[in-house]
């Protein structure tokens, strides 16, 4: 199994995140997406695989680069997208792997809304729940959380994935792909660690609006 970690200016925390994940998952590829800080040097020191974009292309492009790299590695069968800012938990990945086996799922998507613990900040909860509610593809898949970055794909699903939206709207693009793919998709309850650092790096309300705007333009042009 491979963890795929898109990285942009995460020098403050990336080594800690990767070192913690390496204790359970020895195969990790980090895609440094044109960082201007010391992210690449911190990643190199951990022993994780490092791929670099010479300029910032956006998280969607970084994920696609990471998926392509991991697919090329011998024996790679499962692929998990994992945030660089410390929000995701390794134990949730372990649980998602077990759930994929139990339900014979091709794809397991993490959901912040399947646990009644009130962990998601109120404004963020409103934005994310609204995004899932207004998305036809999210409704078709019966998703409660369409923009969670913690996702597990088997080899068939990863091989068919083709992320073309470079920015944050890639999450809706992935959902649209899954809705028409015929792949077996399920959700898993996960917890997000909202630290002061991760909150400062997270999406704002305007970013959520931008995602919907980007998608409407892509659909119109397509």
PDB file of C-alpha atoms in Angstrom:
ATOM      1  CA  UNK A   1       0.000   0.000   0.000  1.00  0.00           C
ATOM      2  CA  UNK A   2       1.182   3.522  -0.818  1.00  0.00           C
ATOM      3  CA  UNK A   3       0.391   6.794   0.901  1.00  0.00           C
ATOM      4  CA  UNK A   4       0.302   9.728  -1.515  1.00  0.00           C
ATOM      5  CA  UNK A   5       0.962  13.079   0.146  1.00  0.00           C
ATOM      6  CA  UNK A   6       0.673  16.388  -1.757  1.00  0.00           C
ATOM      7  CA  UNK A   7       2.894  18.995  -0.128  1.00  0.00           C
ATOM      8  CA  UNK A   8       2.992  22.767  -0.481  1.00  0.00           C
ATOM      9  CA  UNK A   9       4.953  24.813   2.060  1.00  0.00           C
ATOM     10  CA  UNK A  10       4.511  22.369   4.961  1.00  0.00           C
ATOM     11  CA  UNK A  11       8.085  22.490   6.317  1.00  0.00           C
ATOM     12  CA  UNK A  12       6.808  23.175   9.837  1.00  0.00           C
ATOM     13  CA  UNK A  13       5.039  19.812  10.192  1.00  0.00           C
ATOM     14  CA  UNK A  14       5.776  17.505   7.254  1.00  0.00           C
ATOM     15  CA  UNK A  15       8.634  15.557   8.869  1.00  0.00           C
ATOM     16  CA  UNK A  16       6.506  14.783  11.935  1.00  0.00           C
ATOM     17  CA  UNK A  17       3.558  13.715   9.761  1.00  0.00           C
ATOM     18  CA  UNK A  18       5.684  11.426   7.587  1.00  0.00           C
ATOM     19  CA  UNK A  19       7.675   9.925  10.464  1.00  0.00           C
ATOM     20  CA  UNK A  20       4.416   9.041  12.212  1.00  0.00           C
ATOM     21  CA  UNK A  21       2.948   7.433   9.094  1.00  0.00           C
ATOM     22  CA  UNK A  22       6.130   5.497   8.289  1.00  0.00           C
ATOM     23  CA  UNK A  23       5.752   3.558  11.535  1.00  0.00           C
ATOM     24  CA  UNK A  24       2.762   1.778   9.949  1.00  0.00           C
ATOM     25  CA  UNK A  25       3.137   2.307   6.201  1.00  0.00           C
ATOM     26  CA  UNK A  26       6.666   2.064   4.772  1.00  0.00           C
ATOM     27  CA  UNK A  27       5.664   3.156   1.252  1.00  0.00           C
ATOM     28  CA  UNK A  28       5.046   6.894   1.077  1.00  0.00           C
ATOM     29  CA  UNK A  29       5.482   9.283  -1.834  1.00  0.00           C
ATOM     30  CA  UNK A  30       5.407  13.019  -1.191  1.00  0.00           C
ATOM     31  CA  UNK A  31       4.859  15.375  -4.103  1.00  0.00           C
ATOM     32  CA  UNK A  32       6.435  18.734  -3.342  1.00  0.00           C
ATOM     33  CA  UNK A  33       4.283  21.080  -5.386  1.00  0.00           C
ATOM     34  CA  UNK A  34       6.714  23.934  -5.957  1.00  0.00           C
ATOM     35  CA  UNK A  35       7.200  24.779  -2.284  1.00  0.00           C
ATOM     36  CA  UNK A  36       9.213  27.895  -1.500  1.00  0.00           C
ATOM     37  CA  UNK A  37      10.194  26.701   1.981  1.00  0.00           C
ATOM     38  CA  UNK A  38      12.267  23.727   3.184  1.00  0.00           C
ATOM     39  CA  UNK A  39       9.541  21.105   2.654  1.00  0.00           C
ATOM     40  CA  UNK A  40      11.642  19.045   0.205  1.00  0.00           C
ATOM     41  CA  UNK A  41      14.621  18.939   2.563  1.00  0.00           C
ATOM     42  CA  UNK A  42      12.393  17.850   5.463  1.00  0.00           C
ATOM     43  CA  UNK A  43      10.862  15.069   3.332  1.00  0.00           C
ATOM     44  CA  UNK A  44      14.272  13.833   2.162  1.00  0.00           C
ATOM     45  CA  UNK A  45      15.392  13.475   5.774  1.00  0.00           C
ATOM     46  CA  UNK A  46      12.486  11.114   6.547  1.00  0.00           C
ATOM     47  CA  UNK A  47      13.340   8.563   3.857  1.00  0.00           C
ATOM     48  CA  UNK A  48       9.979   8.898   2.090  1.00  0.00           C
ATOM     49  CA  UNK A  49       9.989   9.003  -1.697  1.00  0.00           C
ATOM     50  CA  UNK A  50      10.059  12.547  -3.058  1.00  0.00           C
ATOM     51  CA  UNK A  51       8.793  13.855  -6.394  1.00  0.00           C
ATOM     52  CA  UNK A  52       9.029  17.580  -7.105  1.00  0.00           C
ATOM     53  CA  UNK A  53       7.055  19.981  -9.269  1.00  0.00           C
ATOM     54  CA  UNK A  54       9.342  22.881 -10.277  1.00  0.00           C
ATOM     55  CA  UNK A  55       6.387  25.285  -9.920  1.00  0.00           C
ATOM     56  CA  UNK A  56       3.151  25.187  -7.939  1.00  0.00           C
ATOM     57  CA  UNK A  57       0.484  23.385 -10.003  1.00  0.00           C
ATOM     58  CA  UNK A  58      -2.166  22.850  -7.333  1.00  0.00           C
ATOM     59  CA  UNK A  59      -3.252  19.935  -5.180  1.00  0.00           C
ATOM     60  CA  UNK A  60      -5.084  18.112  -7.959  1.00  0.00           C
ATOM     61  CA  UNK A  61      -1.950  17.977 -10.095  1.00  0.00           C
ATOM     62  CA  UNK A  62       0.144  16.897  -7.107  1.00  0.00           C
ATOM     63  CA  UNK A  63      -2.234  14.032  -6.371  1.00  0.00           C
ATOM     64  CA  UNK A  64      -2.210  12.847  -9.974  1.00  0.00           C
ATOM     65  CA  UNK A  65       1.596  12.920 -10.016  1.00  0.00           C
ATOM     66  CA  UNK A  66       1.693  10.914  -6.797  1.00  0.00           C
ATOM     67  CA  UNK A  67      -0.820   8.344  -8.038  1.00  0.00           C
ATOM     68  CA  UNK A  68       1.133   7.880 -11.282  1.00  0.00           C
ATOM     69  CA  UNK A  69       4.380   7.438  -9.351  1.00  0.00           C
ATOM     70  CA  UNK A  70       2.886   4.909  -6.928  1.00  0.00           C
ATOM     71  CA  UNK A  71       1.237   2.912  -9.723  1.00  0.00           C
ATOM     72  CA  UNK A  72       4.666   2.446 -11.296  1.00  0.00           C
ATOM     73  CA  UNK A  73       6.065   0.783  -8.172  1.00  0.00           C
ATOM     74  CA  UNK A  74       6.291  -3.000  -8.133  1.00  0.00           C
ATOM     75  CA  UNK A  75       3.573  -4.684  -6.087  1.00  0.00           C
ATOM     76  CA  UNK A  76       1.536  -1.534  -5.485  1.00  0.00           C
ATOM     77  CA  UNK A  77      -2.123  -2.509  -5.000  1.00  0.00           C
ATOM     78  CA  UNK A  78      -3.708   0.054  -2.646  1.00  0.00           C
ATOM     79  CA  UNK A  79      -3.333   3.826  -2.722  1.00  0.00           C
ATOM     80  CA  UNK A  80      -4.349   6.356  -0.083  1.00  0.00           C
ATOM     81  CA  UNK A  81      -4.368  10.145  -0.462  1.00  0.00           C
ATOM     82  CA  UNK A  82      -3.203  11.693   2.801  1.00  0.00           C
ATOM     83  CA  UNK A  83      -2.897  15.354   3.828  1.00  0.00           C
ATOM     84  CA  UNK A  84       0.477  16.863   4.736  1.00  0.00           C
ATOM     85  CA  UNK A  85      -0.727  19.179   7.487  1.00  0.00           C
ATOM     86  CA  UNK A  86      -1.349  16.580  10.207  1.00  0.00           C
ATOM     87  CA  UNK A  87      -5.148  16.455   9.972  1.00  0.00           C
ATOM     88  CA  UNK A  88      -5.402  12.797   8.938  1.00  0.00           C
ATOM     89  CA  UNK A  89      -4.879   9.841  11.267  1.00  0.00           C
ATOM     90  CA  UNK A  90      -2.941   6.690  10.423  1.00  0.00           C
ATOM     91  CA  UNK A  91      -5.392   4.600  12.448  1.00  0.00           C
ATOM     92  CA  UNK A  92      -8.198   5.722  10.140  1.00  0.00           C
ATOM     93  CA  UNK A  93      -6.220   4.447   7.141  1.00  0.00           C
ATOM     94  CA  UNK A  94      -5.850   1.065   8.856  1.00  0.00           C
ATOM     95  CA  UNK A  95      -9.610   0.980   9.452  1.00  0.00           C
ATOM     96  CA  UNK A  96     -10.328   1.945   5.819  1.00  0.00           C
ATOM     97  CA  UNK A  97      -8.144  -0.891   4.562  1.00  0.00           C
ATOM     98  CA  UNK A  98     -10.078  -3.361   6.701  1.00  0.00           C
ATOM     99  CA  UNK A  99     -13.393  -1.903   5.508  1.00  0.00           C
ATOM    100  CA  UNK A 100     -12.345  -2.182   1.856  1.00  0.00           C
ATOM    101  CA  UNK A 101     -11.667  -5.886   2.397  1.00  0.00           C
ATOM    102  CA  UNK A 102     -14.856  -6.437   4.387  1.00  0.00           C
ATOM    103  CA  UNK A 103     -17.128  -4.746   1.842  1.00  0.00           C
ATOM    104  CA  UNK A 104     -15.142  -5.733  -1.261  1.00  0.00           C
ATOM    105  CA  UNK A 105     -14.927  -2.032  -2.124  1.00  0.00           C
ATOM    106  CA  UNK A 106     -12.805  -0.524  -4.873  1.00  0.00           C
ATOM    107  CA  UNK A 107     -12.818   2.888  -3.202  1.00  0.00           C
ATOM    108  CA  UNK A 108     -13.262   3.988   0.411  1.00  0.00           C
ATOM    109  CA  UNK A 109     -13.885   7.673   1.082  1.00  0.00           C
ATOM    110  CA  UNK A 110     -13.391   9.190   4.519  1.00  0.00           C
ATOM    111  CA  UNK A 111     -16.316  11.108   6.000  1.00  0.00           C
ATOM    112  CA  UNK A 112     -16.228  13.633   8.826  1.00  0.00           C
ATOM    113  CA  UNK A 113     -19.990  13.375   9.278  1.00  0.00           C
ATOM    114  CA  UNK A 114     -20.484   9.712  10.169  1.00  0.00           C
ATOM    115  CA  UNK A 115     -19.295  10.313  13.740  1.00  0.00           C
ATOM    116  CA  UNK A 116     -21.569  12.400  16.000  1.00  0.00           C
ATOM    117  CA  UNK A 117     -18.719  14.092  17.852  1.00  0.00           C
ATOM    118  CA  UNK A 118     -19.118  17.644  16.553  1.00  0.00           C
ATOM    119  CA  UNK A 119     -15.459  17.877  15.551  1.00  0.00           C
ATOM    120  CA  UNK A 120     -15.952  19.977  12.415  1.00  0.00           C
ATOM    121  CA  UNK A 121     -16.108  23.752  12.957  1.00  0.00           C
ATOM    122  CA  UNK A 122     -19.634  25.072  12.396  1.00  0.00           C
ATOM    123  CA  UNK A 123     -18.973  27.209   9.302  1.00  0.00           C
ATOM    124  CA  UNK A 124     -16.879  24.484   7.692  1.00  0.00           C
ATOM    125  CA  UNK A 125     -19.615  21.943   8.434  1.00  0.00           C
ATOM    126  CA  UNK A 126     -22.226  24.139   6.725  1.00  0.00           C
ATOM    127  CA  UNK A 127     -20.059  24.633   3.634  1.00  0.00           C
ATOM    128  CA  UNK A 128     -19.146  20.946   3.290  1.00  0.00           C
ATOM    129  CA  UNK A 129     -22.651  19.640   3.928  1.00  0.00           C
ATOM    130  CA  UNK A 130     -24.046  22.133   1.415  1.00  0.00           C
ATOM    131  CA  UNK A 131     -21.454  21.118  -1.179  1.00  0.00           C
ATOM    132  CA  UNK A 132     -22.460  17.458  -0.787  1.00  0.00           C
ATOM    133  CA  UNK A 133     -26.160  18.300  -0.901  1.00  0.00           C
ATOM    134  CA  UNK A 134     -26.011  20.347  -4.106  1.00  0.00           C
ATOM    135  CA  UNK A 135     -23.692  17.978  -5.959  1.00  0.00           C
ATOM    136  CA  UNK A 136     -25.632  15.554  -8.199  1.00  0.00           C
ATOM    137  CA  UNK A 137     -22.718  13.116  -8.210  1.00  0.00           C
ATOM    138  CA  UNK A 138     -22.378  13.164  -4.428  1.00  0.00           C
ATOM    139  CA  UNK A 139     -26.101  12.472  -4.123  1.00  0.00           C
ATOM    140  CA  UNK A 140     -25.857   9.632  -6.631  1.00  0.00           C
ATOM    141  CA  UNK A 141     -23.120   8.027  -4.519  1.00  0.00           C
ATOM    142  CA  UNK A 142     -25.033   8.868  -1.300  1.00  0.00           C
ATOM    143  CA  UNK A 143     -21.995  10.643   0.130  1.00  0.00           C
ATOM    144  CA  UNK A 144     -22.141  12.604   3.344  1.00  0.00           C
ATOM    145  CA  UNK A 145     -18.748  14.255   2.751  1.00  0.00           C
ATOM    146  CA  UNK A 146     -17.683  14.952  -0.843  1.00  0.00           C
ATOM    147  CA  UNK A 147     -14.509  16.930  -0.070  1.00  0.00           C
ATOM    148  CA  UNK A 148     -12.539  14.818   2.389  1.00  0.00           C
ATOM    149  CA  UNK A 149      -8.930  14.366   1.283  1.00  0.00           C
ATOM    150  CA  UNK A 150      -8.585  10.925   2.907  1.00  0.00           C
ATOM    151  CA  UNK A 151      -9.381   8.406   0.162  1.00  0.00           C
ATOM    152  CA  UNK A 152      -8.414   4.800  -0.545  1.00  0.00           C
ATOM    153  CA  UNK A 153      -8.312   3.335  -4.075  1.00  0.00           C
ATOM    154  CA  UNK A 154      -7.506  -0.165  -5.257  1.00  0.00           C
ATOM    155  CA  UNK A 155      -5.313  -0.574  -8.324  1.00  0.00           C
ATOM    156  CA  UNK A 156      -8.182  -0.648 -10.820  1.00  0.00           C
ATOM    157  CA  UNK A 157      -9.656   2.583  -9.464  1.00  0.00           C
ATOM    158  CA  UNK A 158      -6.295   4.345  -9.245  1.00  0.00           C
ATOM    159  CA  UNK A 159      -5.394   3.283 -12.786  1.00  0.00           C
ATOM    160  CA  UNK A 160      -8.596   4.825 -14.137  1.00  0.00           C
ATOM    161  CA  UNK A 161      -8.250   8.042 -12.166  1.00  0.00           C
ATOM    162  CA  UNK A 162      -7.294  11.047 -14.294  1.00  0.00           C
ATOM    163  CA  UNK A 163      -7.323  14.309 -12.352  1.00  0.00           C
ATOM    164  CA  UNK A 164      -7.278  17.265 -14.747  1.00  0.00           C
ATOM    165  CA  UNK A 165      -8.345  20.062 -12.419  1.00  0.00           C
ATOM    166  CA  UNK A 166      -5.155  21.410 -10.876  1.00  0.00           C
ATOM    167  CA  UNK A 167      -6.695  23.347  -7.990  1.00  0.00           C
ATOM    168  CA  UNK A 168      -8.932  22.359  -5.075  1.00  0.00           C
ATOM    169  CA  UNK A 169     -11.888  21.538  -7.360  1.00  0.00           C
ATOM    170  CA  UNK A 170     -10.209  18.187  -8.020  1.00  0.00           C
ATOM    171  CA  UNK A 171     -12.283  16.750  -5.142  1.00  0.00           C
ATOM    172  CA  UNK A 172     -15.515  17.289  -7.047  1.00  0.00           C
ATOM    173  CA  UNK A 173     -13.856  15.956 -10.197  1.00  0.00           C
ATOM    174  CA  UNK A 174     -12.949  12.739  -8.362  1.00  0.00           C
ATOM    175  CA  UNK A 175     -16.526  12.401  -7.102  1.00  0.00           C
ATOM    176  CA  UNK A 176     -17.879  12.879 -10.623  1.00  0.00           C
ATOM    177  CA  UNK A 177     -15.507  10.203 -11.935  1.00  0.00           C
ATOM    178  CA  UNK A 178     -16.574   7.746  -9.250  1.00  0.00           C
ATOM    179  CA  UNK A 179     -20.267   8.367  -9.899  1.00  0.00           C
ATOM    180  CA  UNK A 180     -19.966   7.260 -13.532  1.00  0.00           C
ATOM    181  CA  UNK A 181     -17.255   4.630 -13.076  1.00  0.00           C
ATOM    182  CA  UNK A 182     -19.249   1.638 -11.910  1.00  0.00           C
ATOM    183  CA  UNK A 183     -16.675   1.096  -9.148  1.00  0.00           C
ATOM    184  CA  UNK A 184     -17.792  -0.094  -5.717  1.00  0.00           C
ATOM    185  CA  UNK A 185     -17.604   2.977  -3.457  1.00  0.00           C
ATOM    186  CA  UNK A 186     -18.234   3.170   0.279  1.00  0.00           C
ATOM    187  CA  UNK A 187     -17.707   5.732   3.047  1.00  0.00           C
ATOM    188  CA  UNK A 188     -15.867   5.287   6.322  1.00  0.00           C
ATOM    189  CA  UNK A 189     -16.184   7.385   9.499  1.00  0.00           C
ATOM    190  CA  UNK A 190     -12.930   9.247  10.129  1.00  0.00           C
ATOM    191  CA  UNK A 191     -11.764  11.901  12.554  1.00  0.00           C
ATOM    192  CA  UNK A 192      -9.918  15.073  11.608  1.00  0.00           C
ATOM    193  CA  UNK A 193      -7.315  16.624  13.887  1.00  0.00           C
ATOM    194  CA  UNK A 194      -8.074  20.344  13.731  1.00  0.00           C
ATOM    195  CA  UNK A 195      -4.973  22.008  15.159  1.00  0.00           C
ATOM    196  CA  UNK A 196      -4.265  25.740  15.015  1.00  0.00           C
ATOM    197  CA  UNK A 197      -1.814  24.992  12.210  1.00  0.00           C
ATOM    198  CA  UNK A 198      -4.228  22.917  10.121  1.00  0.00           C
ATOM    199  CA  UNK A 199      -7.000  25.480  10.618  1.00  0.00           C
ATOM    200  CA  UNK A 200      -4.704  28.175   9.244  1.00  0.00           C
ATOM    201  CA  UNK A 201      -4.075  26.040   6.141  1.00  0.00           C
ATOM    202  CA  UNK A 202      -7.668  24.907   5.568  1.00  0.00           C
ATOM    203  CA  UNK A 203     -10.240  25.993   2.998  1.00  0.00           C
ATOM    204  CA  UNK A 204     -12.310  29.076   3.672  1.00  0.00           C
ATOM    205  CA  UNK A 205     -15.889  29.751   2.654  1.00  0.00           C
ATOM    206  CA  UNK A 206     -14.725  31.610  -0.455  1.00  0.00           C
ATOM    207  CA  UNK A 207     -12.646  28.590  -1.510  1.00  0.00           C
ATOM    208  CA  UNK A 208     -15.790  26.493  -1.368  1.00  0.00           C
ATOM    209  CA  UNK A 209     -17.528  28.975  -3.649  1.00  0.00           C
ATOM    210  CA  UNK A 210     -14.518  28.920  -5.973  1.00  0.00           C
ATOM    211  CA  UNK A 211     -14.725  25.121  -6.223  1.00  0.00           C
ATOM    212  CA  UNK A 212     -18.344  25.285  -7.394  1.00  0.00           C
ATOM    213  CA  UNK A 213     -17.496  28.096  -9.815  1.00  0.00           C
ATOM    214  CA  UNK A 214     -14.544  26.174 -11.283  1.00  0.00           C
ATOM    215  CA  UNK A 215     -16.685  23.091 -11.768  1.00  0.00           C
ATOM    216  CA  UNK A 216     -19.491  25.032 -13.435  1.00  0.00           C
ATOM    217  CA  UNK A 217     -16.996  26.494 -15.902  1.00  0.00           C
ATOM    218  CA  UNK A 218     -15.476  23.080 -16.613  1.00  0.00           C
ATOM    219  CA  UNK A 219     -18.894  21.541 -17.201  1.00  0.00           C
ATOM    220  CA  UNK A 220     -19.901  24.391 -19.494  1.00  0.00           C
ATOM    221  CA  UNK A 221     -16.699  24.159 -21.494  1.00  0.00           C
ATOM    222  CA  UNK A 222     -16.838  20.347 -21.612  1.00  0.00           C
TER     223      UNK A 222
END
